[in-house]
PDB file of C-alpha atoms in Angstrom:
ATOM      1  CA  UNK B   1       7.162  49.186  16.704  1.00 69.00           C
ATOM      2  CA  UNK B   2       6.604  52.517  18.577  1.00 81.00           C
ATOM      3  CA  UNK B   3      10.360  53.581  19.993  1.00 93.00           C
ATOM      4  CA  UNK B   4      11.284  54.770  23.453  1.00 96.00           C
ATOM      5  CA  UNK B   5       9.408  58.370  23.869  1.00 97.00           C
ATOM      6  CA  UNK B   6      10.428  60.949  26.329  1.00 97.00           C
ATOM      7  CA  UNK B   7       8.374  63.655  27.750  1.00 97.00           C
ATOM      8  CA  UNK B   8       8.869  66.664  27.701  1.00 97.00           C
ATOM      9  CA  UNK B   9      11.343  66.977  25.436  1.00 96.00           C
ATOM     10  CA  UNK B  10      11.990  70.715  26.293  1.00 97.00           C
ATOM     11  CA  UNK B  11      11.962  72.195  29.800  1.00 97.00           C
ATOM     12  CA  UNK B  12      12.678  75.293  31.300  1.00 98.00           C
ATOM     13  CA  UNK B  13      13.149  75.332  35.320  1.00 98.00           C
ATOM     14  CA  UNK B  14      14.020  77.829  38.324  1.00 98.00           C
ATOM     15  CA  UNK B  15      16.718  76.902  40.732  1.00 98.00           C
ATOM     16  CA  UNK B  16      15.098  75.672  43.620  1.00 98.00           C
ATOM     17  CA  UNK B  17      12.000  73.679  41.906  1.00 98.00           C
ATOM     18  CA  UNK B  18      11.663  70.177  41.251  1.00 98.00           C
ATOM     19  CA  UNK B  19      11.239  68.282  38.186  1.00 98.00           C
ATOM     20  CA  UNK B  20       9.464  65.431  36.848  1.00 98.00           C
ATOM     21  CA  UNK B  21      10.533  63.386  33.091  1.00 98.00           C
ATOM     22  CA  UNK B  22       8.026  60.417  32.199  1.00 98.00           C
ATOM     23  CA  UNK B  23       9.668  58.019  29.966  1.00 98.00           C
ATOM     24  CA  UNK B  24       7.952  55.218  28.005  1.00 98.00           C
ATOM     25  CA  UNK B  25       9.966  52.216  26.638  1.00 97.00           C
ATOM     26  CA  UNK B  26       9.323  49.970  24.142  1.00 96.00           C
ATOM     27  CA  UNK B  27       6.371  47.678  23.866  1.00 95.00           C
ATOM     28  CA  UNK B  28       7.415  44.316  25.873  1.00 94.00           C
ATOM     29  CA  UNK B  29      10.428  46.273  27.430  1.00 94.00           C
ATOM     30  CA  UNK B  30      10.831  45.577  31.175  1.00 94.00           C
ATOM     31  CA  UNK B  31      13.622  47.590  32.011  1.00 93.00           C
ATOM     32  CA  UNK B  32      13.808  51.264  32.427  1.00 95.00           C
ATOM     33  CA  UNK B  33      17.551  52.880  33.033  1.00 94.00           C
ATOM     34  CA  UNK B  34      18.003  57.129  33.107  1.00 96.00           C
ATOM     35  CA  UNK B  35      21.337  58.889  32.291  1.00 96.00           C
ATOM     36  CA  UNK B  36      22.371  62.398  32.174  1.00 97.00           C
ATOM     37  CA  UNK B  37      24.626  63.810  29.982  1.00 96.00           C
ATOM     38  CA  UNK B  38      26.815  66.877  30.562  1.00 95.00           C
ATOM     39  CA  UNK B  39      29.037  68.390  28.748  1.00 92.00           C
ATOM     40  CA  UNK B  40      31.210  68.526  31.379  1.00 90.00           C
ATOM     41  CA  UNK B  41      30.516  64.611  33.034  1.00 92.00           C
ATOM     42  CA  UNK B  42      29.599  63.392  30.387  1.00 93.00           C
ATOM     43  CA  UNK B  43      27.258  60.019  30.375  1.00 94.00           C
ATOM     44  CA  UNK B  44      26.387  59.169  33.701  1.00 94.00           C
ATOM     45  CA  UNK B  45      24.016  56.629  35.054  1.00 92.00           C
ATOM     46  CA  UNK B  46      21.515  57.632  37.343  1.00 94.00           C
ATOM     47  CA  UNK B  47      19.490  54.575  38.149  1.00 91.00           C
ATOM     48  CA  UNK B  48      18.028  51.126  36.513  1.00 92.00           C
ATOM     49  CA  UNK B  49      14.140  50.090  37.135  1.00 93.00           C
ATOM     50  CA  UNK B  50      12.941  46.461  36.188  1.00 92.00           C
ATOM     51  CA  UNK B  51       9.387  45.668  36.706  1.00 92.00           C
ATOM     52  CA  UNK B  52       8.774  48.138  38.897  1.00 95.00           C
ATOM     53  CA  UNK B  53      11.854  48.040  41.264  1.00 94.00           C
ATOM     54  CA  UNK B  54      15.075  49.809  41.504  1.00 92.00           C
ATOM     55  CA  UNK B  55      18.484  47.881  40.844  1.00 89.00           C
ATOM     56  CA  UNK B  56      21.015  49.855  40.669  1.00 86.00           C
ATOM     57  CA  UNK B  57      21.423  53.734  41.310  1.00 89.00           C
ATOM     58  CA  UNK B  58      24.392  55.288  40.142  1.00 89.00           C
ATOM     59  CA  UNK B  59      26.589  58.053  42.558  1.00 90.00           C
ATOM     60  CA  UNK B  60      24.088  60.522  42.509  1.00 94.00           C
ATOM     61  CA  UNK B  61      22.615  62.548  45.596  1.00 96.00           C
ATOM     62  CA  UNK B  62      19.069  61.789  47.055  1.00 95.00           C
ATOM     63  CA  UNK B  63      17.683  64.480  45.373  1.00 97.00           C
ATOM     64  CA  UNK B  64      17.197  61.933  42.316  1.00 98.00           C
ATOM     65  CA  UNK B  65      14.601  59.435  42.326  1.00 97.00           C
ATOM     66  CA  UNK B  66      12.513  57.488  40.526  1.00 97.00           C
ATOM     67  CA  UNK B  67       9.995  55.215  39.969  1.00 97.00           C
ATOM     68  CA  UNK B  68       8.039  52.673  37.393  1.00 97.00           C
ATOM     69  CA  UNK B  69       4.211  52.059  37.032  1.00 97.00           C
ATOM     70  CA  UNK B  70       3.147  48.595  36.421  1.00 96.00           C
ATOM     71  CA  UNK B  71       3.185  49.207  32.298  1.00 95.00           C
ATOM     72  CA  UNK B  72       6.908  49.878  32.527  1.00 96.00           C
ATOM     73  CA  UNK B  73       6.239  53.440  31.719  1.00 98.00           C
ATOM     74  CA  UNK B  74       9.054  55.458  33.953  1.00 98.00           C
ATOM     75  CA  UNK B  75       9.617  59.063  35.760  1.00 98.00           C
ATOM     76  CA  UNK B  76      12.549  60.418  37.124  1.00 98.00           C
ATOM     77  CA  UNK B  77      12.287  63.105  39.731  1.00 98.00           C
ATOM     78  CA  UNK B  78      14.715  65.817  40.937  1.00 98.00           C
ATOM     79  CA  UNK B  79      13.788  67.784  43.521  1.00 96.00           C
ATOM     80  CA  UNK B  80      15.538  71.298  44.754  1.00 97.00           C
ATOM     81  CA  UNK B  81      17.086  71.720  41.343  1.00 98.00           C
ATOM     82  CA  UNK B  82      20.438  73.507  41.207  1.00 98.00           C
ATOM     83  CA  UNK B  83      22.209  74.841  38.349  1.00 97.00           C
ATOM     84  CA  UNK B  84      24.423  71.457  37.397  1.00 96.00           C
ATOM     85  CA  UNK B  85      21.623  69.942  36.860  1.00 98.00           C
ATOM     86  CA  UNK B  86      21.038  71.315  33.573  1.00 98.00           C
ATOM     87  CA  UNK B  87      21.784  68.061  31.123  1.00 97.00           C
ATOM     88  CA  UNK B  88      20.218  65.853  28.924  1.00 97.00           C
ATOM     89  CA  UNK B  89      18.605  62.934  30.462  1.00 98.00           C
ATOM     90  CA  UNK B  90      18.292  60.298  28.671  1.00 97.00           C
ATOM     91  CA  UNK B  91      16.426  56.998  29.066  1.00 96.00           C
ATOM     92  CA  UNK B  92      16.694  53.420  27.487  1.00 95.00           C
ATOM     93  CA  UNK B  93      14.860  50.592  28.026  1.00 94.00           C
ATOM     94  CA  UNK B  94      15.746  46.667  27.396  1.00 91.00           C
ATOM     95  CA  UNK B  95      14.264  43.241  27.588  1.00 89.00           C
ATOM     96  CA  UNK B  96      16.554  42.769  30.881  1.00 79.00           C
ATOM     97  CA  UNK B  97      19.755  44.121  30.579  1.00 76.00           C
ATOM     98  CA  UNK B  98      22.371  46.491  28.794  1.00 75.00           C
ATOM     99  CA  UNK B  99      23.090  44.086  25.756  1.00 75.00           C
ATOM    100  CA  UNK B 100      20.006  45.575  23.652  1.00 82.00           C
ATOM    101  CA  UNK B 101      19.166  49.032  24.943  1.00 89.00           C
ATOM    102  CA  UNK B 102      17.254  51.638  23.133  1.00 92.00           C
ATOM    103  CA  UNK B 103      17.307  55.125  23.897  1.00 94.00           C
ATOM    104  CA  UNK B 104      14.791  57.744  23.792  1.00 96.00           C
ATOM    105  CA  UNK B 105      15.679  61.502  22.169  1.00 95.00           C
ATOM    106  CA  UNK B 106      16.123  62.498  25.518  1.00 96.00           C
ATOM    107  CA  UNK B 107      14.653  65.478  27.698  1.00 97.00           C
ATOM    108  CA  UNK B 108      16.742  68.936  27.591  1.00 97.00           C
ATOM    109  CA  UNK B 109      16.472  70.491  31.595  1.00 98.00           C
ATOM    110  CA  UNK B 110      17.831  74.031  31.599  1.00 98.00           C
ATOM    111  CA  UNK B 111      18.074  75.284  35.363  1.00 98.00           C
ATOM    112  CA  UNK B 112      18.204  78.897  35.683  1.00 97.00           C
TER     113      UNK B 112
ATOM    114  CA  UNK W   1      35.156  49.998  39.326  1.00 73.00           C
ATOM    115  CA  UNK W   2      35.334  50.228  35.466  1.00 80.00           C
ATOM    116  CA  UNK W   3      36.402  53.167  32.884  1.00 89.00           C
ATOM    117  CA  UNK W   4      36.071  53.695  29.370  1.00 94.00           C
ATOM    118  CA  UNK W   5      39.047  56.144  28.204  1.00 96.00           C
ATOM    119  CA  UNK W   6      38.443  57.680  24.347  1.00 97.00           C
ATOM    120  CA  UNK W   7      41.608  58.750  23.327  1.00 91.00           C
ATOM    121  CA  UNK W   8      40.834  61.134  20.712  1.00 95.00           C
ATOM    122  CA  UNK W   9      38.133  63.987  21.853  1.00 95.00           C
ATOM    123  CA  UNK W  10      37.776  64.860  18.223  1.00 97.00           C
ATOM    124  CA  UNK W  11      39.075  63.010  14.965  1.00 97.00           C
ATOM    125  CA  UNK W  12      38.309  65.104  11.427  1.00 97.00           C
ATOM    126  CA  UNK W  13      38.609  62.920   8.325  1.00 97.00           C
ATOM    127  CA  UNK W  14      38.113  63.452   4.354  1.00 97.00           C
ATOM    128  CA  UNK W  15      35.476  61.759   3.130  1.00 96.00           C
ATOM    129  CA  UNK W  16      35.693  58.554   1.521  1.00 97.00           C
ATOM    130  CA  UNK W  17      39.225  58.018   4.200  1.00 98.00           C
ATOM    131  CA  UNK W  18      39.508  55.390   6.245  1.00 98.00           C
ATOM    132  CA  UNK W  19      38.890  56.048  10.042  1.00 98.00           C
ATOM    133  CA  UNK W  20      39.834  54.383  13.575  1.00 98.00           C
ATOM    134  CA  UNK W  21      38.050  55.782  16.818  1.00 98.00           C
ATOM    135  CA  UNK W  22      40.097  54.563  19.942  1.00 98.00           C
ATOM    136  CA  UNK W  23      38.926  53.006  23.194  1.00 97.00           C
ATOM    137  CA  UNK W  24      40.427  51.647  26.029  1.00 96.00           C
ATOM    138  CA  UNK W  25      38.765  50.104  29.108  1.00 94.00           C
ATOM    139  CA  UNK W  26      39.965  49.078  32.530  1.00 89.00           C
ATOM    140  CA  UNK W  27      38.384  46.104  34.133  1.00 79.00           C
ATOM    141  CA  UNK W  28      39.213  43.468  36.663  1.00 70.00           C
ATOM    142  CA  UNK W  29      36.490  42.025  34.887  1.00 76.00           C
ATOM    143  CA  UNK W  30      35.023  40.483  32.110  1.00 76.00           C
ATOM    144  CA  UNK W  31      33.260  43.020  29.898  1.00 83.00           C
ATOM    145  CA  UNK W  32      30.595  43.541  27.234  1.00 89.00           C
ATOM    146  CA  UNK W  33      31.941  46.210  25.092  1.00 92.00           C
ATOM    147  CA  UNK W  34      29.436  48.367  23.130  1.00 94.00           C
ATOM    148  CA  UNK W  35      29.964  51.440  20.680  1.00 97.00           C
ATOM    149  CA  UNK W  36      26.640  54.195  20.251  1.00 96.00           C
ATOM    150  CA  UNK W  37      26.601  57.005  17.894  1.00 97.00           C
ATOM    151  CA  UNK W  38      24.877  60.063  18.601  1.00 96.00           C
ATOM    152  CA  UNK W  39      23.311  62.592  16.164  1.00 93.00           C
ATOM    153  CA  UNK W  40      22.789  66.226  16.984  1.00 88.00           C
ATOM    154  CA  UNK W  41      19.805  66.487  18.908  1.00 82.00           C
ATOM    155  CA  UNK W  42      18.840  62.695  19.482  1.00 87.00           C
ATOM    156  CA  UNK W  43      19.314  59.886  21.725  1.00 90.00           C
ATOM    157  CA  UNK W  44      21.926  57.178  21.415  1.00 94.00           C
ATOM    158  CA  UNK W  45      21.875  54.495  18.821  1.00 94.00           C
ATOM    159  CA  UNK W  46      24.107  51.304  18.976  1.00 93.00           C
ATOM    160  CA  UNK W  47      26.452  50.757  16.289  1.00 96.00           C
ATOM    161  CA  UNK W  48      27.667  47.250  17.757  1.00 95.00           C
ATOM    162  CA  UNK W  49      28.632  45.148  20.809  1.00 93.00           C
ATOM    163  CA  UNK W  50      31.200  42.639  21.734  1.00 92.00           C
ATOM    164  CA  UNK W  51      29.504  39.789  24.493  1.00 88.00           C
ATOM    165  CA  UNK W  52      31.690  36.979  23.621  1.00 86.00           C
ATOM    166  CA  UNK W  53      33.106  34.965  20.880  1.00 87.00           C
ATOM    167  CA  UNK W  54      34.465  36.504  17.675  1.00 89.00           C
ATOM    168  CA  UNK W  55      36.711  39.635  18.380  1.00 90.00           C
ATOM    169  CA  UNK W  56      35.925  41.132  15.418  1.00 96.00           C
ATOM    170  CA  UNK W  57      32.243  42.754  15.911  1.00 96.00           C
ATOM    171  CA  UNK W  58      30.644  44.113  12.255  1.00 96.00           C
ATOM    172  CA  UNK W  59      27.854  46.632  13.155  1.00 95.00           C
ATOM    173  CA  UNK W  60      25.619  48.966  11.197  1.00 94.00           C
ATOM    174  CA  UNK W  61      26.512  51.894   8.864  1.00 93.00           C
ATOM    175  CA  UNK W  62      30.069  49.893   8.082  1.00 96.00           C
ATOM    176  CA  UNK W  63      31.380  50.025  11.020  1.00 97.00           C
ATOM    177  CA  UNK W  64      33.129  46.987  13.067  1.00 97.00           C
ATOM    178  CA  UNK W  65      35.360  46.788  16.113  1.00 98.00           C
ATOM    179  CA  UNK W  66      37.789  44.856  17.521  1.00 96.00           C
ATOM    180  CA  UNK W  67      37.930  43.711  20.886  1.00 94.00           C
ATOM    181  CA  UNK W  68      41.703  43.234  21.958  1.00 93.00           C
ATOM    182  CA  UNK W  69      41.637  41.626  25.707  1.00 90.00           C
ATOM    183  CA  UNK W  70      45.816  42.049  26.210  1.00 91.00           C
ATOM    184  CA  UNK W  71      45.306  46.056  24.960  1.00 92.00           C
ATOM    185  CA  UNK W  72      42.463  46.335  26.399  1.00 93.00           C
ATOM    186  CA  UNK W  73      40.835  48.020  23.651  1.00 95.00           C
ATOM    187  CA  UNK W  74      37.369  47.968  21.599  1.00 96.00           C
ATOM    188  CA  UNK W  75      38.579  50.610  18.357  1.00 97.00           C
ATOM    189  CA  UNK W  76      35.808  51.456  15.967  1.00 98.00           C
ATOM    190  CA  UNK W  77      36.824  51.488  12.504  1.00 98.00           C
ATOM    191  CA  UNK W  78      35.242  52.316   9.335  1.00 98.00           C
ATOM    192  CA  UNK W  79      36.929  51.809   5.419  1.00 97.00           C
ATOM    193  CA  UNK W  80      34.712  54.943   4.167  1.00 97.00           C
ATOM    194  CA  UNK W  81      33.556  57.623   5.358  1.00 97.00           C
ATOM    195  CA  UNK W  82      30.400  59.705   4.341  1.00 96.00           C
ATOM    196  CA  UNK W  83      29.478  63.344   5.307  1.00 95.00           C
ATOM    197  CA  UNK W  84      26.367  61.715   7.195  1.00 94.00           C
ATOM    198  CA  UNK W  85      28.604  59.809   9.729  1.00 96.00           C
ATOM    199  CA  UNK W  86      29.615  63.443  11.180  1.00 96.00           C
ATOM    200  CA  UNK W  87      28.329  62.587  14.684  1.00 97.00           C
ATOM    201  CA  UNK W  88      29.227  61.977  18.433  1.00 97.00           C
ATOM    202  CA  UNK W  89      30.768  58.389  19.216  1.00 98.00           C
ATOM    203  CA  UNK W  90      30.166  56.851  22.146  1.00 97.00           C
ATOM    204  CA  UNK W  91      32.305  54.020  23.715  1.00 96.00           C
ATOM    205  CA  UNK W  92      30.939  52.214  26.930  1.00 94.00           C
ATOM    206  CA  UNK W  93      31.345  48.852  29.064  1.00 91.00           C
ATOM    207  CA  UNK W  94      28.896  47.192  31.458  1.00 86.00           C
ATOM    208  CA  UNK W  95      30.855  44.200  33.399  1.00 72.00           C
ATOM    209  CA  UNK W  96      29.333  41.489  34.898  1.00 58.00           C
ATOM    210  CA  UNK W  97      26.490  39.543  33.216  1.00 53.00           C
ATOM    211  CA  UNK W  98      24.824  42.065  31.469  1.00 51.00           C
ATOM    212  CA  UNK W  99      21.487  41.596  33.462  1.00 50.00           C
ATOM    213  CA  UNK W 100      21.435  45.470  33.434  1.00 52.00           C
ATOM    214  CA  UNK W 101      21.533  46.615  36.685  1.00 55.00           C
ATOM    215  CA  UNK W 102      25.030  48.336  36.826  1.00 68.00           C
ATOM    216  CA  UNK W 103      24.173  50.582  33.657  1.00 80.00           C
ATOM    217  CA  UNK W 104      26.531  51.292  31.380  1.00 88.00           C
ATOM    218  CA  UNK W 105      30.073  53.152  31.564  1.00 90.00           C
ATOM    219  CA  UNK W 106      30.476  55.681  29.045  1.00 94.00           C
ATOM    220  CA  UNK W 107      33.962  57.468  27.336  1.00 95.00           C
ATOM    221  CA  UNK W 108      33.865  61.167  27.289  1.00 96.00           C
ATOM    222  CA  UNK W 109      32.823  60.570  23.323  1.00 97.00           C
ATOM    223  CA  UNK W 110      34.759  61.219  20.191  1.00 97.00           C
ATOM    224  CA  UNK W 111      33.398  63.959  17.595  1.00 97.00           C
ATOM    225  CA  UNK W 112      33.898  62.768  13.987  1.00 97.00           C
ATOM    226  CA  UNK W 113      34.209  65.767  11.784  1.00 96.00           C
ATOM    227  CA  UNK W 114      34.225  64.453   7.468  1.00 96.00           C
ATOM    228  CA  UNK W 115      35.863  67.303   5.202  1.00 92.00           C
ATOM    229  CA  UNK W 116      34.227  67.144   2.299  1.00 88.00           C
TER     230      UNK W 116
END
């Protein structure tokens, strides 16, 4: 069974432009959840998508968003980037909840 | 709201030692406790979870935890170490049912470093 893939894995942006990451879970997976990881913050979560509506969003400004496509395939979308928002984001995806979550390799954003 | 405190930001060990990576939670709560190990360059892969039941949790790789509701702790422990378990250890707690929709609360991570 395929695991959760993450495009791009690698991306390079200008302060200023906006961003999209496509993540695509596991076959049968309904649930779609994005973190970033800083060195600084650490793990945080960003949001949680379950057949193709939002649950949760974590303490993040508006400038994050996201969405899911009827095959559970998910992107997340920052817009105006700024300089903290270079991380690792990371996505997982479940049956249903946190007790069996996979995670992708994650996508690298560099803002300069 | 709930936090995940590691203790230790980095812990080097000899190989073949014994090793304990701490975590402590706060909670008003009931929990589901979960530890993730990350390798460099790569997403997170679970190691084990406490939901309910036994507090001793065995996982992959040799590693268990114990889940210690007074303490409030979930320590990762493993008898042996090998120079591939050099990695990034992750603690984290969701509360609530576990449906999914809060996410997951992660520690600031513990760096294992095995000596050879």
């Amino acid at each position: 069974k395929a695991g959760v893939t993450q495009t791009p894995r690698y991306l390079i942006k200008t302060r200023g432009q906006q961003v999209t990451l496509s993540c695509s879970p596991i076959s049968g997976h309904r649930s779609v959840s994005w973190y970033q990881q800083t060195p600084g913050q650490g793990l945080q979560f960003l949001f949680e998508y379950f057949s193709e509506t939002q649950r949760n969003k974590g303490n993040f400004p508006g400038r994050f968003s996201g969405r899911q496509f009827s095959n559970s395939r998910s992107e997340m979308n920052v817009s105006t980037l700024e300089l903290g928002d270079s991380a690792l984001y990371l996505c997982a995806s479940s049956l249903g909840g946190v007790v069996e979550q996979y995670f992708g390799p994650g996508t690298r954003l560099t803002v300069t | 709201a709930q936090s995940v405190t590691q203790l230790d930001s980095q812990v080097p060990v000899f190989e073949e030692a014994p090793v304990e990576l701490r975590c402590n939670y706060s909670s008003s709560v009931s929990v589901y406790l979960f530890w993730y190990v990350q390798y460099p360059n790569q997403g997170l892969q679970l190691l084990l979870k406490y939901l309910s039941g036994s507090t001793l949790v065995k996982g992959i790789n040799g590693f268990e935890a114990e889940f210690n509701k007074s303490q409030t702790s979930f320590h990762l422990r493993k008898p042996s170490v090998h120079i591939s378990d050099t990695a990034e250890y992750f603690c984290a707690v969701s509360v609530g049912s576990g449906g999914g929709a809060d996410g997951l609360t992660f520690g600031k991570g513990t760096h294992l470093i095995i000596q050879p």
